[in-house]
Short mmCIF file of C-alpha atoms in Angstrom, two decimals:
data_model
loop_
_atom_site.label_atom_id
_atom_site.label_comp_id
_atom_site.label_asym_id
_atom_site.label_seq_id
_atom_site.Cartn_x
_atom_site.Cartn_y
_atom_site.Cartn_z
CA UNK G 130 124.33 7.75 -11.71
CA UNK G 131 127.47 7.69 -13.87
CA UNK G 132 127.42 6.71 -17.50
CA UNK G 133 128.87 3.34 -18.42
CA UNK G 134 131.90 3.29 -20.69
CA UNK G 135 130.84 2.19 -24.15
CA UNK G 136 132.30 -1.15 -25.28
CA UNK G 137 134.61 -1.14 -28.31
CA UNK G 138 131.94 -2.46 -30.63
CA UNK G 139 129.76 0.58 -29.84
CA UNK G 140 132.64 3.02 -30.28
CA UNK G 141 133.06 1.82 -33.85
CA UNK G 142 129.77 3.52 -34.74
CA UNK G 143 130.90 6.90 -33.34
CA UNK G 144 134.25 7.45 -35.01
CA UNK G 145 134.12 6.32 -38.67
CA UNK G 146 134.74 9.34 -40.89
CA UNK G 147 135.33 11.65 -37.90
CA UNK G 148 138.04 14.17 -38.81
CA UNK G 149 140.54 14.21 -35.96
CA UNK G 150 143.66 16.28 -35.36
CA UNK G 151 146.26 14.94 -32.93
CA UNK G 152 149.17 17.14 -31.86
CA UNK G 153 152.23 15.27 -30.64
CA UNK G 154 150.96 12.31 -32.64
CA UNK G 155 154.34 10.79 -33.40
CA UNK G 156 155.31 10.59 -29.73
CA UNK G 157 154.82 7.68 -27.35
CA UNK G 158 151.19 8.17 -26.30
CA UNK G 159 150.28 9.91 -29.54
CA UNK G 160 151.16 6.84 -31.61
CA UNK G 161 148.93 4.62 -29.48
CA UNK G 162 146.07 7.14 -29.68
CA UNK G 163 146.38 7.50 -33.44
CA UNK G 164 146.45 3.73 -33.90
CA UNK G 165 143.26 3.32 -31.84
CA UNK G 166 141.49 6.14 -33.73
CA UNK G 167 142.45 4.67 -37.09
CA UNK G 168 141.15 1.26 -36.03
CA UNK G 169 137.89 2.95 -35.03
CA UNK G 170 137.61 4.42 -38.52
CA UNK G 171 138.52 8.05 -37.85
CA UNK G 172 140.29 10.21 -40.45
CA UNK G 173 143.38 11.30 -38.55
CA UNK G 174 145.77 14.17 -39.20
CA UNK G 175 148.94 14.43 -37.14
CA UNK G 176 150.68 17.72 -36.44
CA UNK G 177 154.16 17.12 -35.10
CA UNK G 178 157.69 18.46 -35.24
CA UNK G 179 158.82 14.94 -36.12
CA UNK G 180 158.78 14.01 -39.78
CA UNK G 181 157.36 10.52 -39.42
CA UNK G 182 155.52 8.36 -36.89
CA UNK G 183 157.56 6.33 -34.43
CA UNK G 184 156.73 2.91 -32.94
CA UNK G 185 154.25 1.39 -32.45
CA UNK G 186 152.37 3.12 -35.27
CA UNK G 187 154.79 2.50 -38.12
CA UNK G 188 154.92 -1.19 -37.13
CA UNK G 189 151.13 -1.60 -37.07
CA UNK G 190 150.53 -1.32 -40.81
CA UNK G 191 148.24 1.68 -40.26
CA UNK G 192 150.69 4.54 -40.81
CA UNK G 193 149.81 4.78 -44.51
CA UNK G 194 146.31 5.89 -43.45
CA UNK G 195 147.66 8.77 -41.38
CA UNK G 196 148.14 12.29 -42.75
CA UNK G 197 151.26 13.78 -41.14
CA UNK G 198 151.79 17.54 -41.19
CA UNK G 199 155.18 18.69 -39.99
CA UNK G 200 154.87 21.78 -37.82
CA UNK G 201 154.92 23.22 -34.32
CA UNK G 202 152.01 23.98 -32.02
CA UNK G 203 153.73 27.28 -31.31
CA UNK G 204 153.10 28.32 -34.94
CA UNK G 205 149.56 29.72 -35.28
CA UNK G 206 149.81 29.71 -39.08
CA UNK G 207 150.66 26.02 -39.22
CA UNK G 208 147.81 25.20 -36.84
CA UNK G 209 145.26 27.29 -38.75
CA UNK G 210 146.26 25.82 -42.10
CA UNK G 211 146.15 22.28 -40.74
CA UNK G 212 142.71 22.72 -39.17
CA UNK G 213 141.31 24.38 -42.29
CA UNK G 214 142.88 22.04 -44.84
CA UNK G 215 141.86 18.88 -42.98
CA UNK G 216 138.63 20.06 -41.34
CA UNK G 217 139.49 18.97 -37.82
CA UNK G 218 136.34 18.26 -35.80
CA UNK G 219 137.94 16.65 -32.76
CA UNK G 220 141.33 17.81 -31.45
CA UNK G 221 143.58 15.90 -29.07
CA UNK G 222 146.39 18.12 -27.78
CA UNK G 223 149.29 15.91 -26.69
CA UNK G 224 152.26 17.93 -27.94
CA UNK G 225 154.52 18.77 -24.99
CA UNK G 226 158.00 18.67 -23.55
CA UNK G 227 157.33 15.86 -21.09
CA UNK G 228 160.63 15.18 -19.33
CA UNK G 229 161.10 16.60 -15.81
CA UNK G 230 164.94 16.81 -15.87
CA UNK G 231 164.82 18.47 -19.30
CA UNK G 232 162.45 21.09 -17.93
CA UNK G 233 164.89 21.86 -15.13
CA UNK G 234 167.79 22.08 -17.56
CA UNK G 235 165.93 24.20 -20.11
CA UNK G 236 162.83 25.78 -18.55
CA UNK G 237 162.27 28.44 -21.23
CA UNK G 238 162.01 25.89 -24.04
CA UNK G 239 159.61 23.85 -21.89
CA UNK G 240 157.46 26.91 -21.20
CA UNK G 241 157.42 27.77 -24.91
CA UNK G 242 156.20 24.33 -25.91
CA UNK G 243 153.88 23.54 -23.03
CA UNK G 244 152.39 26.98 -22.36
CA UNK G 245 152.71 28.99 -25.57
CA UNK G 246 151.93 25.88 -27.58
CA UNK G 247 148.76 25.30 -25.59
CA UNK G 248 147.39 28.82 -25.81
CA UNK G 249 148.19 28.93 -29.53
CA UNK G 250 146.33 25.66 -30.07
CA UNK G 251 143.36 26.75 -27.97
CA UNK G 252 143.07 30.14 -29.62
CA UNK G 253 143.21 28.60 -33.07
CA UNK G 254 140.42 26.24 -32.03
CA UNK G 255 138.43 29.24 -30.76
CA UNK G 256 138.86 31.02 -34.07
CA UNK G 257 137.89 27.89 -35.99
CA UNK G 258 134.83 27.13 -33.90
CA UNK G 259 132.93 26.58 -37.14
CA UNK G 260 135.03 23.43 -37.62
CA UNK G 261 136.26 22.31 -34.21
CA UNK G 262 133.66 20.60 -32.05
CA UNK G 263 135.68 19.41 -29.04
CA UNK G 264 139.22 19.56 -27.66
CA UNK G 265 140.94 17.22 -25.20
CA UNK G 266 144.07 18.60 -23.52
CA UNK G 267 146.52 16.10 -22.04
CA UNK G 268 147.74 17.27 -18.64
CA UNK G 269 149.45 15.48 -15.77
CA UNK G 270 149.31 14.79 -12.05
CA UNK G 271 152.41 17.02 -11.88
CA UNK G 272 150.12 20.04 -12.33
CA UNK G 273 148.93 19.63 -8.73
CA UNK G 274 152.43 20.10 -7.32
CA UNK G 275 153.45 18.84 -3.88
CA UNK G 276 150.63 18.33 -1.40
CA UNK G 277 150.19 16.86 2.07
CA UNK G 278 146.64 15.90 1.08
CA UNK G 279 146.43 12.82 -1.10
CA UNK G 280 145.05 11.41 -3.29
CA UNK G 281 144.71 14.39 -5.59
CA UNK G 282 141.10 15.19 -6.47
CA UNK G 283 139.98 17.52 -9.23
CA UNK G 284 138.80 20.33 -6.96
CA UNK G 285 142.25 20.72 -5.41
CA UNK G 286 144.22 23.83 -6.49
CA UNK G 287 147.01 23.49 -9.02
CA UNK G 288 150.18 24.38 -7.13
CA UNK G 289 153.09 23.32 -9.32
CA UNK G 290 156.46 24.74 -8.31
CA UNK G 291 159.14 23.16 -10.49
CA UNK G 292 159.30 24.19 -14.18
CA UNK G 293 157.59 21.09 -15.56
CA UNK G 294 154.84 21.21 -12.91
CA UNK G 295 154.21 24.89 -13.59
CA UNK G 296 154.09 24.37 -17.35
CA UNK G 297 151.41 21.71 -16.99
CA UNK G 298 149.42 23.75 -14.45
CA UNK G 299 149.43 26.74 -16.81
CA UNK G 300 148.32 24.64 -19.77
CA UNK G 301 145.57 23.13 -17.64
CA UNK G 302 144.29 26.54 -16.50
CA UNK G 303 144.45 27.92 -20.03
CA UNK G 304 142.16 25.12 -21.21
CA UNK G 305 139.64 25.89 -18.48
CA UNK G 306 139.84 29.61 -19.25
CA UNK G 307 139.05 29.09 -22.94
CA UNK G 308 135.93 27.20 -21.96
CA UNK G 309 134.65 29.66 -19.39
CA UNK G 310 135.59 32.82 -21.31
CA UNK G 311 134.83 31.75 -24.88
CA UNK G 312 132.65 28.65 -24.64
CA UNK G 313 135.25 26.38 -26.23
CA UNK G 314 134.22 22.78 -25.64
CA UNK G 315 137.44 21.60 -24.03
CA UNK G 316 138.29 19.24 -21.17
CA UNK G 317 141.52 18.24 -19.44
CA UNK G 318 142.89 14.74 -18.76
CA UNK G 319 145.28 14.40 -15.82
CA UNK G 320 147.18 11.10 -15.70
CA UNK G 321 149.94 9.66 -13.59
CA UNK G 322 153.09 8.02 -14.99
CA UNK G 323 152.21 6.42 -18.32
CA UNK G 324 154.07 3.29 -19.45
CA UNK G 325 153.90 0.78 -22.28
CA UNK G 326 155.70 -0.27 -25.42
CA UNK G 327 156.90 2.48 -27.71
CA UNK G 328 158.33 4.89 -25.15
CA UNK G 329 161.85 5.41 -26.46
CA UNK G 330 162.93 7.80 -23.73
CA UNK G 331 165.39 5.48 -22.04
CA UNK G 332 165.84 7.85 -19.09
CA UNK G 333 162.35 6.94 -17.88
CA UNK G 334 162.13 4.29 -15.20
CA UNK G 335 160.38 1.43 -16.99
CA UNK G 336 162.08 1.60 -20.43
CA UNK G 337 165.48 2.19 -18.83
CA UNK G 338 165.10 -0.66 -16.35
CA UNK G 339 163.92 -3.14 -18.98
CA UNK G 340 166.80 -2.19 -21.28
CA UNK G 341 169.38 -2.59 -18.52
CA UNK G 342 168.03 -5.95 -17.37
CA UNK G 343 167.85 -7.22 -20.94
CA UNK G 344 171.55 -6.35 -21.32
CA UNK G 345 172.36 -8.08 -18.03
CA UNK G 346 173.17 -4.81 -16.28
CA UNK G 347 172.07 -3.36 -12.95
CA UNK G 348 169.21 -0.89 -13.48
CA UNK G 349 169.98 2.70 -12.49
CA UNK G 350 167.56 4.46 -10.12
CA UNK G 351 168.05 8.24 -10.16
CA UNK G 352 166.05 8.87 -6.96
CA UNK G 353 166.45 7.09 -3.63
CA UNK G 354 163.78 4.63 -4.81
CA UNK G 355 161.14 5.63 -2.28
CA UNK G 356 159.14 8.01 -4.50
CA UNK G 357 155.50 6.92 -4.81
CA UNK G 358 153.64 7.21 -8.10
CA UNK G 359 150.57 6.11 -10.02
CA UNK G 360 151.50 3.98 -13.02
CA UNK G 361 148.92 3.70 -15.78
CA UNK G 362 149.18 1.57 -18.92
CA UNK G 363 149.13 3.47 -22.20
CA UNK G 364 146.06 1.67 -23.57
CA UNK G 365 144.04 2.80 -20.55
CA UNK G 366 145.18 6.38 -21.17
CA UNK G 367 144.12 6.19 -24.81
CA UNK G 368 140.72 4.88 -23.72
CA UNK G 369 140.43 7.76 -21.26
CA UNK G 370 141.18 10.40 -23.91
CA UNK G 371 138.65 8.91 -26.32
CA UNK G 372 135.98 8.61 -23.65
CA UNK G 373 136.52 12.23 -22.65
CA UNK G 374 136.14 13.39 -26.26
CA UNK G 375 132.87 11.46 -26.51
CA UNK G 376 131.57 13.09 -23.35
CA UNK G 377 132.40 16.51 -24.79
CA UNK G 378 130.57 15.61 -27.98
CA UNK G 379 127.56 14.69 -25.88
CA UNK G 380 127.56 18.29 -24.61
CA UNK G 381 128.83 17.62 -21.08
CA UNK G 382 132.12 18.00 -19.19
CA UNK G 383 133.19 21.22 -20.95
CA UNK G 384 135.73 23.14 -18.90
CA UNK G 385 136.26 20.22 -16.55
CA UNK G 386 139.35 18.23 -15.59
CA UNK G 387 139.43 14.50 -14.93
CA UNK G 388 141.98 12.34 -13.16
CA UNK G 389 142.72 8.94 -14.69
CA UNK G 390 144.43 6.40 -12.46
CA UNK G 391 144.50 2.77 -11.41
CA UNK G 392 144.36 4.09 -7.82
CA UNK G 393 147.12 1.63 -6.93
CA UNK G 394 150.43 3.22 -6.03
CA UNK G 395 153.94 1.83 -6.15
CA UNK G 396 157.38 3.06 -5.18
CA UNK G 397 160.15 3.25 -7.74
CA UNK G 398 161.84 0.23 -6.15
CA UNK G 399 158.53 -1.68 -6.18
CA UNK G 400 158.40 -1.25 -9.96
CA UNK G 401 162.05 -2.19 -10.42
CA UNK G 402 161.56 -5.31 -8.30
CA UNK G 403 158.51 -6.33 -10.34
CA UNK G 404 160.50 -5.99 -13.54
CA UNK G 405 163.44 -7.94 -12.10
CA UNK G 406 161.08 -10.75 -11.12
CA UNK G 407 159.16 -10.83 -14.40
CA UNK G 408 162.40 -10.85 -16.41
CA UNK G 409 164.16 -13.44 -14.24
CA UNK G 410 166.82 -10.96 -13.16
CA UNK G 411 166.48 -10.96 -9.37
CA UNK G 412 170.28 -11.17 -9.11
CA UNK G 413 170.70 -7.72 -10.70
CA UNK G 414 170.32 -5.33 -7.76
CA UNK G 415 169.33 -1.74 -8.61
CA UNK G 416 172.03 0.94 -8.63
CA UNK G 417 170.36 3.57 -6.42
CA UNK G 418 172.06 6.92 -6.96
CA UNK G 419 169.70 9.39 -5.19
CA UNK G 420 170.70 12.23 -7.52
CA UNK G 421 167.26 13.22 -8.87
CA UNK G 422 166.27 16.85 -8.38
CA UNK G 423 162.92 18.61 -8.60
CA UNK G 424 160.84 15.46 -8.07
CA UNK G 425 157.71 15.36 -5.91
CA UNK G 426 158.20 12.53 -3.37
CA UNK G 427 154.63 11.20 -3.33
CA UNK G 428 151.84 11.58 -5.89
CA UNK G 429 148.68 9.64 -6.55
CA UNK G 430 145.27 10.37 -7.98
CA UNK G 431 141.65 9.64 -7.21
CA UNK G 432 139.74 8.49 -10.31
CA UNK G 433 136.33 8.62 -8.63
CA UNK G 434 135.10 11.46 -10.86
CA UNK G 435 136.09 9.60 -14.04
CA UNK G 436 134.25 6.51 -12.81
CA UNK G 437 131.08 8.32 -11.77
CA UNK G 438 130.80 10.88 -14.58
CA UNK G 439 132.42 9.13 -17.54
CA UNK G 440 131.92 5.49 -16.59
CA UNK G 441 135.65 4.98 -17.17
CA UNK G 442 137.78 2.42 -15.39
CA UNK G 443 141.25 1.00 -16.14
CA UNK G 444 141.60 -2.44 -17.65
CA UNK G 445 145.23 -2.96 -16.62
CA UNK G 446 147.22 -2.87 -13.41
CA UNK G 447 151.01 -3.22 -13.17
CA UNK G 448 150.79 -7.01 -13.04
CA UNK G 449 148.89 -7.15 -16.32
CA UNK G 450 150.46 -4.12 -18.03
CA UNK G 451 154.13 -4.88 -17.46
CA UNK G 452 154.31 -8.26 -19.30
CA UNK G 453 153.24 -6.87 -22.73
CA UNK G 454 155.49 -3.87 -22.10
CA UNK G 455 158.48 -6.12 -21.44
CA UNK G 456 157.68 -8.18 -24.53
CA UNK G 457 157.56 -5.06 -26.73
CA UNK G 458 160.94 -3.82 -25.51
CA UNK G 459 162.58 -7.22 -25.75
CA UNK G 460 161.50 -7.50 -29.37
CA UNK G 461 162.67 -3.96 -30.09
CA UNK G 462 166.06 -4.41 -28.41
CA UNK G 463 166.66 -7.70 -30.18
CA UNK G 464 165.86 -6.13 -33.57
CA UNK G 465 168.22 -3.25 -32.78
CA UNK G 466 170.92 -5.75 -31.83
CA UNK G 467 170.54 -7.65 -35.11
CA UNK G 468 170.66 -4.41 -37.14
CA UNK G 469 173.84 -3.24 -35.44
CA UNK G 470 175.59 -6.64 -35.74
#
């Protein structure tokens, strides 16, 4: 029998005063995670190469409660000092180079951040086992690589081929190794394509499409539009990370990986069409360029293990997650327009 996911009111009793370190905390998902942790009462330290938090955190009124340490996960000294100075008990490792085309253009830098950065973080946690209680490593469905057998399940081998896929597979395996070899209480979260307000990488499908439609332009589709993906709303991902950390604190799930998914797939053109409809822009046909390279045609995940072991389930599907996402970007784009006028 799987454990039921604790409601928010119960979570409030688990996190107040908990000292938490989040790497990559000023990025898209990191900001949402930090905001949720602060609302739950945790004492959060952010380690990031960025100097200050980006949206939505700095717009939430909570950023003044966040301690930001500027530094790289590839720097063991910075990690050790941060963990010691701030007494990190729970670590969420989100820092990564997360863009597939960037990984193809600059694989070495991607490997440095995603692989070296992960082993440096894990080894620092191993050395500071007197402080660190549990570690959650953010991975991706890309770690599985191309497969004729879908949906991906956690017992399937990691067979990434392209640079980004390989970097995530290596980071994933490193996390498992540090558990089995050294007893580090660490678990891995594998998610599909994450969307929501605050993602300022306009080359990604959903932010780029919303921005184009808001400007009255045809949205550009880099692939042929037939690629199939899982799309998961950022708040569900944040809930998954927190639930996984709680399970580790309970003494279970160490060394394990978990898929998190809505288990409802969509093609790229499906998503574009939903956005066109929701934004009243059906007349703006997508500009399909079919120039994308290094993309896996079809990917989707089974979340059965997360349901049965963690009691986790998503609260949003595309129909409920896209409207608040559109609203966030519309507000952001309108503010930017006023500032530049």
